[in-house]
PDB file of N, CA and C in Angstrom:
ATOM      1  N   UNK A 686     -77.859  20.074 -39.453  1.00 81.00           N
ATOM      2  CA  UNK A 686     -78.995  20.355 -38.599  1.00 81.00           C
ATOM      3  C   UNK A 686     -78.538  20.252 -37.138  1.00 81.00           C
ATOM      4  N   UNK A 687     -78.806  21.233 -36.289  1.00 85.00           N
ATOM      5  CA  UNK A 687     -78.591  21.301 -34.880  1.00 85.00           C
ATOM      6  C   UNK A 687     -79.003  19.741 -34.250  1.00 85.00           C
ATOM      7  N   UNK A 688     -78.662  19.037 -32.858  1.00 86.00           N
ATOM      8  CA  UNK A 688     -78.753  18.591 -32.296  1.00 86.00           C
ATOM      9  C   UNK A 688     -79.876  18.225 -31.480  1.00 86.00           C
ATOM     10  N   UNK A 689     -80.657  19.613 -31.010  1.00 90.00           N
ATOM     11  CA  UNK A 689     -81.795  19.718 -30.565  1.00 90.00           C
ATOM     12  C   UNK A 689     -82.500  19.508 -31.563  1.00 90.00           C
ATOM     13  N   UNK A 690     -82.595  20.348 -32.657  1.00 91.00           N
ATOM     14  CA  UNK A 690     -83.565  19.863 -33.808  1.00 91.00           C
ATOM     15  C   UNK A 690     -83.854  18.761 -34.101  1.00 91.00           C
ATOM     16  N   UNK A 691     -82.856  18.078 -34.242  1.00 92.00           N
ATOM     17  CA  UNK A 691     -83.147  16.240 -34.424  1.00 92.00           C
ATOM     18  C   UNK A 691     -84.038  15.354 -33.551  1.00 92.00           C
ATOM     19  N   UNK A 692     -83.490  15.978 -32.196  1.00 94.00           N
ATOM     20  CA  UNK A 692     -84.110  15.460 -30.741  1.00 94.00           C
ATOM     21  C   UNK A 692     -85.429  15.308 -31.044  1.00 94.00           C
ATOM     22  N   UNK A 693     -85.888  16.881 -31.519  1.00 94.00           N
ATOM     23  CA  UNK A 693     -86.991  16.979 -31.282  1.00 94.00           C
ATOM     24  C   UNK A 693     -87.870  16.778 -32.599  1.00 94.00           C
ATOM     25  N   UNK A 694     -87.354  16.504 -33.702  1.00 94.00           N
ATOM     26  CA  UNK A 694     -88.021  15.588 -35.000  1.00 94.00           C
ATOM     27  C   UNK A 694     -88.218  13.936 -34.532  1.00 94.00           C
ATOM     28  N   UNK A 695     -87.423  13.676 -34.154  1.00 95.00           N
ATOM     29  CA  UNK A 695     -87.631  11.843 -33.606  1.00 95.00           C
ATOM     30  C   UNK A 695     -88.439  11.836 -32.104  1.00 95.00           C
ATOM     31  N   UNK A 696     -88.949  12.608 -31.434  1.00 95.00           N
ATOM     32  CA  UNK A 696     -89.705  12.598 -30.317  1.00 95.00           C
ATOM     33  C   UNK A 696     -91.323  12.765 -30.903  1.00 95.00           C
ATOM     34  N   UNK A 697     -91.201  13.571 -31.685  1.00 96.00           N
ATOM     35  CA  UNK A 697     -92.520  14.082 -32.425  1.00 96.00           C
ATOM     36  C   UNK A 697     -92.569  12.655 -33.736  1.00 96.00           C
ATOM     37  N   UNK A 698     -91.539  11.890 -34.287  1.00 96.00           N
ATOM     38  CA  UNK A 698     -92.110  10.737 -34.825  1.00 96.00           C
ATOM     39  C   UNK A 698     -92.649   9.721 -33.949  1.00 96.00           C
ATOM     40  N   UNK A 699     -91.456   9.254 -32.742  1.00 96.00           N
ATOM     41  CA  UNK A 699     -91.768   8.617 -31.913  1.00 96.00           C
ATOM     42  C   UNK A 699     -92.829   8.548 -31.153  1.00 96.00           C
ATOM     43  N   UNK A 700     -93.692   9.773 -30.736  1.00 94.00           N
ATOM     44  CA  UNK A 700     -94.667   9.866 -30.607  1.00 94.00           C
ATOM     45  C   UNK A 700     -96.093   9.795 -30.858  1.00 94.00           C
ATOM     46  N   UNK A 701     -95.871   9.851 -32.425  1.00 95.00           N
ATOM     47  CA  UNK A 701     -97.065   9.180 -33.061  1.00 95.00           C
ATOM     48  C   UNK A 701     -96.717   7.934 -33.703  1.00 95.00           C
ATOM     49  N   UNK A 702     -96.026   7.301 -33.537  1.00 94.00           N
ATOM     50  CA  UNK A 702     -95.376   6.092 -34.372  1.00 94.00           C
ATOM     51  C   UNK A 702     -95.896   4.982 -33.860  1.00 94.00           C
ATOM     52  N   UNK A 703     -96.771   4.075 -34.562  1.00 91.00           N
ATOM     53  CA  UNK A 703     -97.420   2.947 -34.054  1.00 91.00           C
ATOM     54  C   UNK A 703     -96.454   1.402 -33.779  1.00 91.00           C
ATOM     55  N   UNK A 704     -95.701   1.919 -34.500  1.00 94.00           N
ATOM     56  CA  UNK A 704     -94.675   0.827 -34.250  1.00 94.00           C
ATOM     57  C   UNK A 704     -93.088   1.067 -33.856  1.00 94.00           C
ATOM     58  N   UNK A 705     -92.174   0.670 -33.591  1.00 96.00           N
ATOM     59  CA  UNK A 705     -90.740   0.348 -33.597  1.00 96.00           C
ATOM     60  C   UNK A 705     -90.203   1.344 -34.861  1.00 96.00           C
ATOM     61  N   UNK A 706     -89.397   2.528 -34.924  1.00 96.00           N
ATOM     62  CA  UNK A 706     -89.145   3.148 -35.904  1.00 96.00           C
ATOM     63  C   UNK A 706     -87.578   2.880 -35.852  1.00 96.00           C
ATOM     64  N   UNK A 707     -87.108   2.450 -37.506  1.00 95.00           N
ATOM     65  CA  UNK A 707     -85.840   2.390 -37.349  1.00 95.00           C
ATOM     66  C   UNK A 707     -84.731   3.323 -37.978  1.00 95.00           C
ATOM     67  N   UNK A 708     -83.541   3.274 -37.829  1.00 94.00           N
ATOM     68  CA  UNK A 708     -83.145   4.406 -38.016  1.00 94.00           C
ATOM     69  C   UNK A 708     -82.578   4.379 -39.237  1.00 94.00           C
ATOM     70  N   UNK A 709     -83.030   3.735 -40.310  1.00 93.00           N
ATOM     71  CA  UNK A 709     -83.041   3.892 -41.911  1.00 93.00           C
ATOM     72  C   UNK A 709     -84.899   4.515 -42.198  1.00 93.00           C
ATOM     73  N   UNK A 710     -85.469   4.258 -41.367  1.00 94.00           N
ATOM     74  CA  UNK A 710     -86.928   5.098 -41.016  1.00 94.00           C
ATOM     75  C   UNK A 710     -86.435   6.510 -40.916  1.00 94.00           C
ATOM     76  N   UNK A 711     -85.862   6.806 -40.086  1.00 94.00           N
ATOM     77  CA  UNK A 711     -85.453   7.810 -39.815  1.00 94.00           C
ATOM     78  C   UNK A 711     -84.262   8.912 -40.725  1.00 94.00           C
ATOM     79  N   UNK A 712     -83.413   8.147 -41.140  1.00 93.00           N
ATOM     80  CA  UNK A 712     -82.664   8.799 -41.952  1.00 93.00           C
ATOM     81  C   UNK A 712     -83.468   9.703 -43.099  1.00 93.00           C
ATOM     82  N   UNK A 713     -84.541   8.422 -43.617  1.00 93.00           N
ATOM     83  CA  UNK A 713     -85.457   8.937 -44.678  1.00 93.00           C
ATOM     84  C   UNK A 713     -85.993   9.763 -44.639  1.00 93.00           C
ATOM     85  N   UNK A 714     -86.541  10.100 -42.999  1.00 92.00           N
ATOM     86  CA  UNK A 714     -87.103  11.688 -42.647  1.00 92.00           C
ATOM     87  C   UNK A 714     -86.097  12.882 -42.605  1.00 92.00           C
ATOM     88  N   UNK A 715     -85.349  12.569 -42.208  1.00 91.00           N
ATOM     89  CA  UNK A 715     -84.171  13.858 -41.388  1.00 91.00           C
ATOM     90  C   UNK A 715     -83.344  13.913 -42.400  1.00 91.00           C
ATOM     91  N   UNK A 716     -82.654  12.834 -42.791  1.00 84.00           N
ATOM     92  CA  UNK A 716     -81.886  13.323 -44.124  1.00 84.00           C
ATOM     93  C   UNK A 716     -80.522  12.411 -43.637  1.00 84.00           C
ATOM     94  N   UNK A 717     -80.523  11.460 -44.891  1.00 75.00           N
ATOM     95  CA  UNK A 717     -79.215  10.600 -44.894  1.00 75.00           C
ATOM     96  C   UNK A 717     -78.039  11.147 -44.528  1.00 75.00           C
ATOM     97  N   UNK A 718     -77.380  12.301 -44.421  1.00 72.00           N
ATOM     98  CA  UNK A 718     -76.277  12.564 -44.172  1.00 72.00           C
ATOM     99  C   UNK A 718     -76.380  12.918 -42.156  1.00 72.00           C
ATOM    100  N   UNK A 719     -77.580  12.703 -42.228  1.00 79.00           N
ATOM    101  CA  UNK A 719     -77.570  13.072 -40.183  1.00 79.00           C
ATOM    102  C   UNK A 719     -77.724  11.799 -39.461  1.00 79.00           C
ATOM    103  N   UNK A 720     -77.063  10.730 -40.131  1.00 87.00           N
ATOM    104  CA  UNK A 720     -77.055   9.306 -39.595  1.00 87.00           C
ATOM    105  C   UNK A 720     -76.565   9.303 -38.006  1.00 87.00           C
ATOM    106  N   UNK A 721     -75.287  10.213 -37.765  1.00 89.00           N
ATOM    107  CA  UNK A 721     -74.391   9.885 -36.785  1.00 89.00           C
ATOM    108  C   UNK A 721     -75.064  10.946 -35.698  1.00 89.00           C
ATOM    109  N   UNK A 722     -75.738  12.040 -36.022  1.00 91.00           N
ATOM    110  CA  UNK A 722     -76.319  12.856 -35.233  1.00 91.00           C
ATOM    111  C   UNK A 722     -78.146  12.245 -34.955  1.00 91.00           C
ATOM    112  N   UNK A 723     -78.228  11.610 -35.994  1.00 93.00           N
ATOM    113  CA  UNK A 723     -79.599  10.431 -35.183  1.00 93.00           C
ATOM    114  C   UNK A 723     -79.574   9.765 -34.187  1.00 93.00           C
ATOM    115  N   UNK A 724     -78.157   9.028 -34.036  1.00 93.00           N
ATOM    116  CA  UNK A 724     -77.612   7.785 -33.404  1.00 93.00           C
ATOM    117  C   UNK A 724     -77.280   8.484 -32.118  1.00 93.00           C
ATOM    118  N   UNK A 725     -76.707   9.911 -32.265  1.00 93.00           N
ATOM    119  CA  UNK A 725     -76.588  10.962 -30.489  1.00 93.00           C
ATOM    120  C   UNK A 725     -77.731  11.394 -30.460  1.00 93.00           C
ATOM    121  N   UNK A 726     -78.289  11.681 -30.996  1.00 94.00           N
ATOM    122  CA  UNK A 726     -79.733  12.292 -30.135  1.00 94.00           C
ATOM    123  C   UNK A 726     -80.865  10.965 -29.726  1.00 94.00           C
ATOM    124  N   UNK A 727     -80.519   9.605 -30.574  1.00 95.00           N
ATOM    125  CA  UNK A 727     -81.458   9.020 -29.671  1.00 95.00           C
ATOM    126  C   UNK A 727     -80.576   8.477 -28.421  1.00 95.00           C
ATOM    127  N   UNK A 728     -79.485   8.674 -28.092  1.00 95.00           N
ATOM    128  CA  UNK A 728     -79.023   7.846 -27.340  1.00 95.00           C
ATOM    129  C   UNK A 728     -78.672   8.848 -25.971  1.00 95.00           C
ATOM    130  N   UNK A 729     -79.178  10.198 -26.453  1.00 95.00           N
ATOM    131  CA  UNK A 729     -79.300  11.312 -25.065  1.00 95.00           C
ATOM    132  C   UNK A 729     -80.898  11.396 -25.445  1.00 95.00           C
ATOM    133  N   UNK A 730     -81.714  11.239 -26.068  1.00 95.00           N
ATOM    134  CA  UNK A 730     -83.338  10.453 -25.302  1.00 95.00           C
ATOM    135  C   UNK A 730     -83.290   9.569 -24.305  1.00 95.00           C
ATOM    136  N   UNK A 731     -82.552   8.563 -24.816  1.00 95.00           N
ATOM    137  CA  UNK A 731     -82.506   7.775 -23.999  1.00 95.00           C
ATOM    138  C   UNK A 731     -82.145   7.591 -22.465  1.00 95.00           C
ATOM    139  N   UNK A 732     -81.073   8.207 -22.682  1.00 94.00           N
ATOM    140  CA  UNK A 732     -80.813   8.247 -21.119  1.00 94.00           C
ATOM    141  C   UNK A 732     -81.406   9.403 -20.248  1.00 94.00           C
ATOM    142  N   UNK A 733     -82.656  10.724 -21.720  1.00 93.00           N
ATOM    143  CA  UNK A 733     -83.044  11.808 -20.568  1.00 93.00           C
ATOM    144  C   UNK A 733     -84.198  10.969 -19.653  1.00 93.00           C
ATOM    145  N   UNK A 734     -84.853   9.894 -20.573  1.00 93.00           N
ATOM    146  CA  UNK A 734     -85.695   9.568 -19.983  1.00 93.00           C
ATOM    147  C   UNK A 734     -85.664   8.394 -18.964  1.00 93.00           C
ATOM    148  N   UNK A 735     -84.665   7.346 -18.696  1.00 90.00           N
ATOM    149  CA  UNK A 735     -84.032   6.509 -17.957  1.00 90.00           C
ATOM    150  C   UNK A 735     -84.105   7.773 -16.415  1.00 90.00           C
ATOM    151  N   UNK A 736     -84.453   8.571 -16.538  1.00 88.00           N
ATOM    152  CA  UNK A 736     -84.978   9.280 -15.140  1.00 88.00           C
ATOM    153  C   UNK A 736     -85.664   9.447 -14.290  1.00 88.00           C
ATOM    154  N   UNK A 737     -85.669   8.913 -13.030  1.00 85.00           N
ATOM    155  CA  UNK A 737     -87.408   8.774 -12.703  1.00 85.00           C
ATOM    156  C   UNK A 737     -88.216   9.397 -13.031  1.00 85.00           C
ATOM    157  N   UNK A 738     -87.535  10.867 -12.769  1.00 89.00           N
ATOM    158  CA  UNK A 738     -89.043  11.822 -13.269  1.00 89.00           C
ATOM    159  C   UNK A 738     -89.843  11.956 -14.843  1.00 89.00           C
ATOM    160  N   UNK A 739     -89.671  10.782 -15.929  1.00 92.00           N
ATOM    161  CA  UNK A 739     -90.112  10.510 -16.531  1.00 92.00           C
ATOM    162  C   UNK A 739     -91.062   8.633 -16.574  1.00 92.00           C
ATOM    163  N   UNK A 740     -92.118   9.248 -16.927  1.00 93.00           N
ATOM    164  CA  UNK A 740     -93.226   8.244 -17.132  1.00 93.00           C
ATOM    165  C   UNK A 740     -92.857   7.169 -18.128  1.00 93.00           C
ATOM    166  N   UNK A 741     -92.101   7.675 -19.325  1.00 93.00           N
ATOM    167  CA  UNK A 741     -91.616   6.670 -20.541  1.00 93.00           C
ATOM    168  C   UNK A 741     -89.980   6.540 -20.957  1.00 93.00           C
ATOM    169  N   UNK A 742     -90.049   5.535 -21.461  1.00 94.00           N
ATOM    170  CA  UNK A 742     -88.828   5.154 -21.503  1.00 94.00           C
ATOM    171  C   UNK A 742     -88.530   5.081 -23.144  1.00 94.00           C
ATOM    172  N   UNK A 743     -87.184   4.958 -23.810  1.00 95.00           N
ATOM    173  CA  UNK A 743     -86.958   5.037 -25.153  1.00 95.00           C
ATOM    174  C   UNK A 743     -86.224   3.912 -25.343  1.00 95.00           C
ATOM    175  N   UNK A 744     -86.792   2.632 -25.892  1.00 94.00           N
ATOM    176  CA  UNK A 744     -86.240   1.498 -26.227  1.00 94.00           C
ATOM    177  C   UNK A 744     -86.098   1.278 -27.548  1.00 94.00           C
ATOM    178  N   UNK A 745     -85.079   0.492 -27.392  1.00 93.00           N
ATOM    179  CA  UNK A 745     -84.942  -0.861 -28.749  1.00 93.00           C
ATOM    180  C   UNK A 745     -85.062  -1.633 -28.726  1.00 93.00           C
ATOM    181  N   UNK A 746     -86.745  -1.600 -29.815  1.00 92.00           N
ATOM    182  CA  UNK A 746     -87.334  -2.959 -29.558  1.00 92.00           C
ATOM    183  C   UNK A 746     -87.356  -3.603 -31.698  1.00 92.00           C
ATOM    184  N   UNK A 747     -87.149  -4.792 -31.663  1.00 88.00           N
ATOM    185  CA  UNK A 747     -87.584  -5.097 -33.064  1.00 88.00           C
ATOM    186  C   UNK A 747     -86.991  -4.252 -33.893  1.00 88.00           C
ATOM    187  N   UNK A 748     -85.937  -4.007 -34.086  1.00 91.00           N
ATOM    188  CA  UNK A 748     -85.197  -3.269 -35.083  1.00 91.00           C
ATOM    189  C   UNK A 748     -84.853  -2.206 -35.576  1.00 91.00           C
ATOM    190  N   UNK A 749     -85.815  -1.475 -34.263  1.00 95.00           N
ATOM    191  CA  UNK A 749     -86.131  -0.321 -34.265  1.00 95.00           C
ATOM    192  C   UNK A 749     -85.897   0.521 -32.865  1.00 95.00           C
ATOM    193  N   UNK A 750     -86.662   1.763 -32.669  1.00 96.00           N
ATOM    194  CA  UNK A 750     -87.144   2.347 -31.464  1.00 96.00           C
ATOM    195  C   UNK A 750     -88.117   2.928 -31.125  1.00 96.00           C
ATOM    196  N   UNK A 751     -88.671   3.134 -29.814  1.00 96.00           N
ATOM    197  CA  UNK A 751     -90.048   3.398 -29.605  1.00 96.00           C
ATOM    198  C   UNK A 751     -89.957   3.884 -28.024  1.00 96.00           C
ATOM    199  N   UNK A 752     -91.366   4.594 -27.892  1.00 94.00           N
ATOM    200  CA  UNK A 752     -91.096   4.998 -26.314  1.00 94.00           C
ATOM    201  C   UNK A 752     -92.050   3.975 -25.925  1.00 94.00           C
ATOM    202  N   UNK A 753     -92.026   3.951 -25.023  1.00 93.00           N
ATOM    203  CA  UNK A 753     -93.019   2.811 -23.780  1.00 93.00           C
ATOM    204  C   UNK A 753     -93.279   3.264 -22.645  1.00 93.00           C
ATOM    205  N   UNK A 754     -94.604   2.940 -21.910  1.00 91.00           N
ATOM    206  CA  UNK A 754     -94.506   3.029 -20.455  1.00 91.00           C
ATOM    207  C   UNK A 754     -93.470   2.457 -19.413  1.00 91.00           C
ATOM    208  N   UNK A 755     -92.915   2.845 -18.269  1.00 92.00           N
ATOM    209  CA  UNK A 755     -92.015   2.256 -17.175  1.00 92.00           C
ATOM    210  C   UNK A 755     -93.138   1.531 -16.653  1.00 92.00           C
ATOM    211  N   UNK A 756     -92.632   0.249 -16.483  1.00 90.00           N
ATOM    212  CA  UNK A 756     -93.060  -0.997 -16.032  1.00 90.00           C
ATOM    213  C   UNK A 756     -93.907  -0.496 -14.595  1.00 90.00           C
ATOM    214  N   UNK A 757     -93.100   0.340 -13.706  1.00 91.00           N
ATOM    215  CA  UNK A 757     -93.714   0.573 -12.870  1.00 91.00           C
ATOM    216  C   UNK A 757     -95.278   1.649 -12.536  1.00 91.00           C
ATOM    217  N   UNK A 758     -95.160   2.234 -13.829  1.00 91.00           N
ATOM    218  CA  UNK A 758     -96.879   2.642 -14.145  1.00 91.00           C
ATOM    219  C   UNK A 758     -97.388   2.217 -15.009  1.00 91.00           C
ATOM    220  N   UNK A 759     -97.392   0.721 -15.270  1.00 87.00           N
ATOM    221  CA  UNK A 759     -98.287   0.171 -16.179  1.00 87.00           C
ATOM    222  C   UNK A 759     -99.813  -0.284 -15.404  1.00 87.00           C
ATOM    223  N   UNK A 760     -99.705  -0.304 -14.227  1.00 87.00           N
ATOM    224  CA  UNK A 760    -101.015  -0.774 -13.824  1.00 87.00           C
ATOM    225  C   UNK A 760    -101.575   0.690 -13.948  1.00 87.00           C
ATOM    226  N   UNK A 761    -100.856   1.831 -13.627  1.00 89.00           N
ATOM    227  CA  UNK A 761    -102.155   3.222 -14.298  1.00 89.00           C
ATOM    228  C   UNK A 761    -102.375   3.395 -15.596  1.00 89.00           C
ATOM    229  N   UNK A 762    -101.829   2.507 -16.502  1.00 86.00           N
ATOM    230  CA  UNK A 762    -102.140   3.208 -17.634  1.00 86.00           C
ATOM    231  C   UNK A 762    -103.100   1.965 -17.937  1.00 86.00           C
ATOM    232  N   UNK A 763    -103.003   0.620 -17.380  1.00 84.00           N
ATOM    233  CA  UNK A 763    -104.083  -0.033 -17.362  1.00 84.00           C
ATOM    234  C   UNK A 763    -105.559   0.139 -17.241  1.00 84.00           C
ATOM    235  N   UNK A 764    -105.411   0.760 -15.690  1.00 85.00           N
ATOM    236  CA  UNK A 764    -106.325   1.500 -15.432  1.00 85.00           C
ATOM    237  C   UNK A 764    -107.003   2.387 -16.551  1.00 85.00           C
ATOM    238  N   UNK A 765    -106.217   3.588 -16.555  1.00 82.00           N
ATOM    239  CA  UNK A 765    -106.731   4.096 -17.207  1.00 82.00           C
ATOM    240  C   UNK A 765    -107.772   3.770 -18.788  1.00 82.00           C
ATOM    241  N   UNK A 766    -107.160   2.937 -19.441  1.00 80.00           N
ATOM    242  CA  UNK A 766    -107.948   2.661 -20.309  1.00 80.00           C
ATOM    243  C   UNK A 766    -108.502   1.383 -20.291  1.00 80.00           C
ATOM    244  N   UNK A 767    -108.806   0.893 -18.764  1.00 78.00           N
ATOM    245  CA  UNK A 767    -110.126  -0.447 -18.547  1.00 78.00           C
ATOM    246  C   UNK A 767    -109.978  -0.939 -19.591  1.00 78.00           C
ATOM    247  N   UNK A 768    -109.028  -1.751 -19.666  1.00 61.00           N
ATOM    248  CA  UNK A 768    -108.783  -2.876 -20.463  1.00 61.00           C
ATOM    249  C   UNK A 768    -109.650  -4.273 -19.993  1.00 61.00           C
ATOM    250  N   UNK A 769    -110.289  -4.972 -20.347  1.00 67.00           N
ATOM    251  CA  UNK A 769    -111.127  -5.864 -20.095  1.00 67.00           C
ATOM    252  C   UNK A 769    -111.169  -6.607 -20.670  1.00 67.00           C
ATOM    253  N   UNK A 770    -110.448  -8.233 -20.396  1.00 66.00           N
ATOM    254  CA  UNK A 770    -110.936  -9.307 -20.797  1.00 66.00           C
ATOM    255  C   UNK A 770    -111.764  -9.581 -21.778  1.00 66.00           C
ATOM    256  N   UNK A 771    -111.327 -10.228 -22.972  1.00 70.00           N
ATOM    257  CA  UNK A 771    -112.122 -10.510 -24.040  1.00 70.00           C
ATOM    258  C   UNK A 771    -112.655 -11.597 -23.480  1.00 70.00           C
ATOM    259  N   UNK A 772    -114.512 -11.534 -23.467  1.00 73.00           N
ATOM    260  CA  UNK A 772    -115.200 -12.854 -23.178  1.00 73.00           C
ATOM    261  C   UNK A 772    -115.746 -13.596 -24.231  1.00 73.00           C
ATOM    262  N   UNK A 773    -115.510 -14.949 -24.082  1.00 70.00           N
ATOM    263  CA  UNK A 773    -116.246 -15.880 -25.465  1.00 70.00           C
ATOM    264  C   UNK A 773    -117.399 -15.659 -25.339  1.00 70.00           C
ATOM    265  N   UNK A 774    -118.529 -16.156 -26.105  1.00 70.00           N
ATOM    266  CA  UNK A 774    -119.796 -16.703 -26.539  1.00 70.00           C
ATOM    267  C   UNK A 774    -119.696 -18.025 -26.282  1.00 70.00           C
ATOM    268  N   UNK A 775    -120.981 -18.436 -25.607  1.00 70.00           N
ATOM    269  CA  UNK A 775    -120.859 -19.953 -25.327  1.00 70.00           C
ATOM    270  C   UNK A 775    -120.558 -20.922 -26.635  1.00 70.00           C
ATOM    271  N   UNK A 776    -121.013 -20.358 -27.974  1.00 72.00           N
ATOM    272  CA  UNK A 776    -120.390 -20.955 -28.859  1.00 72.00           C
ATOM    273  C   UNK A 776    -119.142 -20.725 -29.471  1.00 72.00           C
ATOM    274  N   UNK A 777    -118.427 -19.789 -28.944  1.00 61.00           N
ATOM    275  CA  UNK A 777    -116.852 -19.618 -29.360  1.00 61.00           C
ATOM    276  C   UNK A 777    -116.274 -20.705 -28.670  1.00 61.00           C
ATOM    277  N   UNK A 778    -116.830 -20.992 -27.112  1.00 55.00           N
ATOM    278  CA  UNK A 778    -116.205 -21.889 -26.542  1.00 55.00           C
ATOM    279  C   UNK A 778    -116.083 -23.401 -26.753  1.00 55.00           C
TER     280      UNK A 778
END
């Protein structure tokens, strides 16, 4: 399987992936024999997005990988979805 193809199968998991996807996750999708071409295409994700002109970043987190916001627009994405303080009940308290 091409290079790009891969890229763009693990961007489209990564993207809906609620958690840390790892790359025995991944093999299982793409196909055990594209182990070493998993391991280059996430690792030129990685550095496309280590660019400013990208909003997210492609980490390894927990055993896995995942995209994330850059630290430095987390207060917009805060924003954006008005995250608000969970308040007790005077009897929770």
């Amino acid at each position: 399987m091409e290079k790009a193809k891969i890229q763009s199968i693990i961007e489209s998991i990564l993207f809906v992936a609620t958690e840390p996807v790892t790359l025995g996750r991944f093999r299982e999708v793409i196909g055990k024999e594209e182990i070493v071409q998993i391991k280059e295409a996430l690792a030129t994700l990685q550095e496309e997005y280590c660019h400013e002109s990208h909003g997210i970043s492609l980490e390894e987190v927990a055993g896995g990988y995942q995209l994330r916001t850059k630290e430095e627009n987390a207060s917009f994405v805060i924003s954006y979805k008005k995250i608000r303080p969970q308040r007790l009940s005077k009897p929770a308290l």
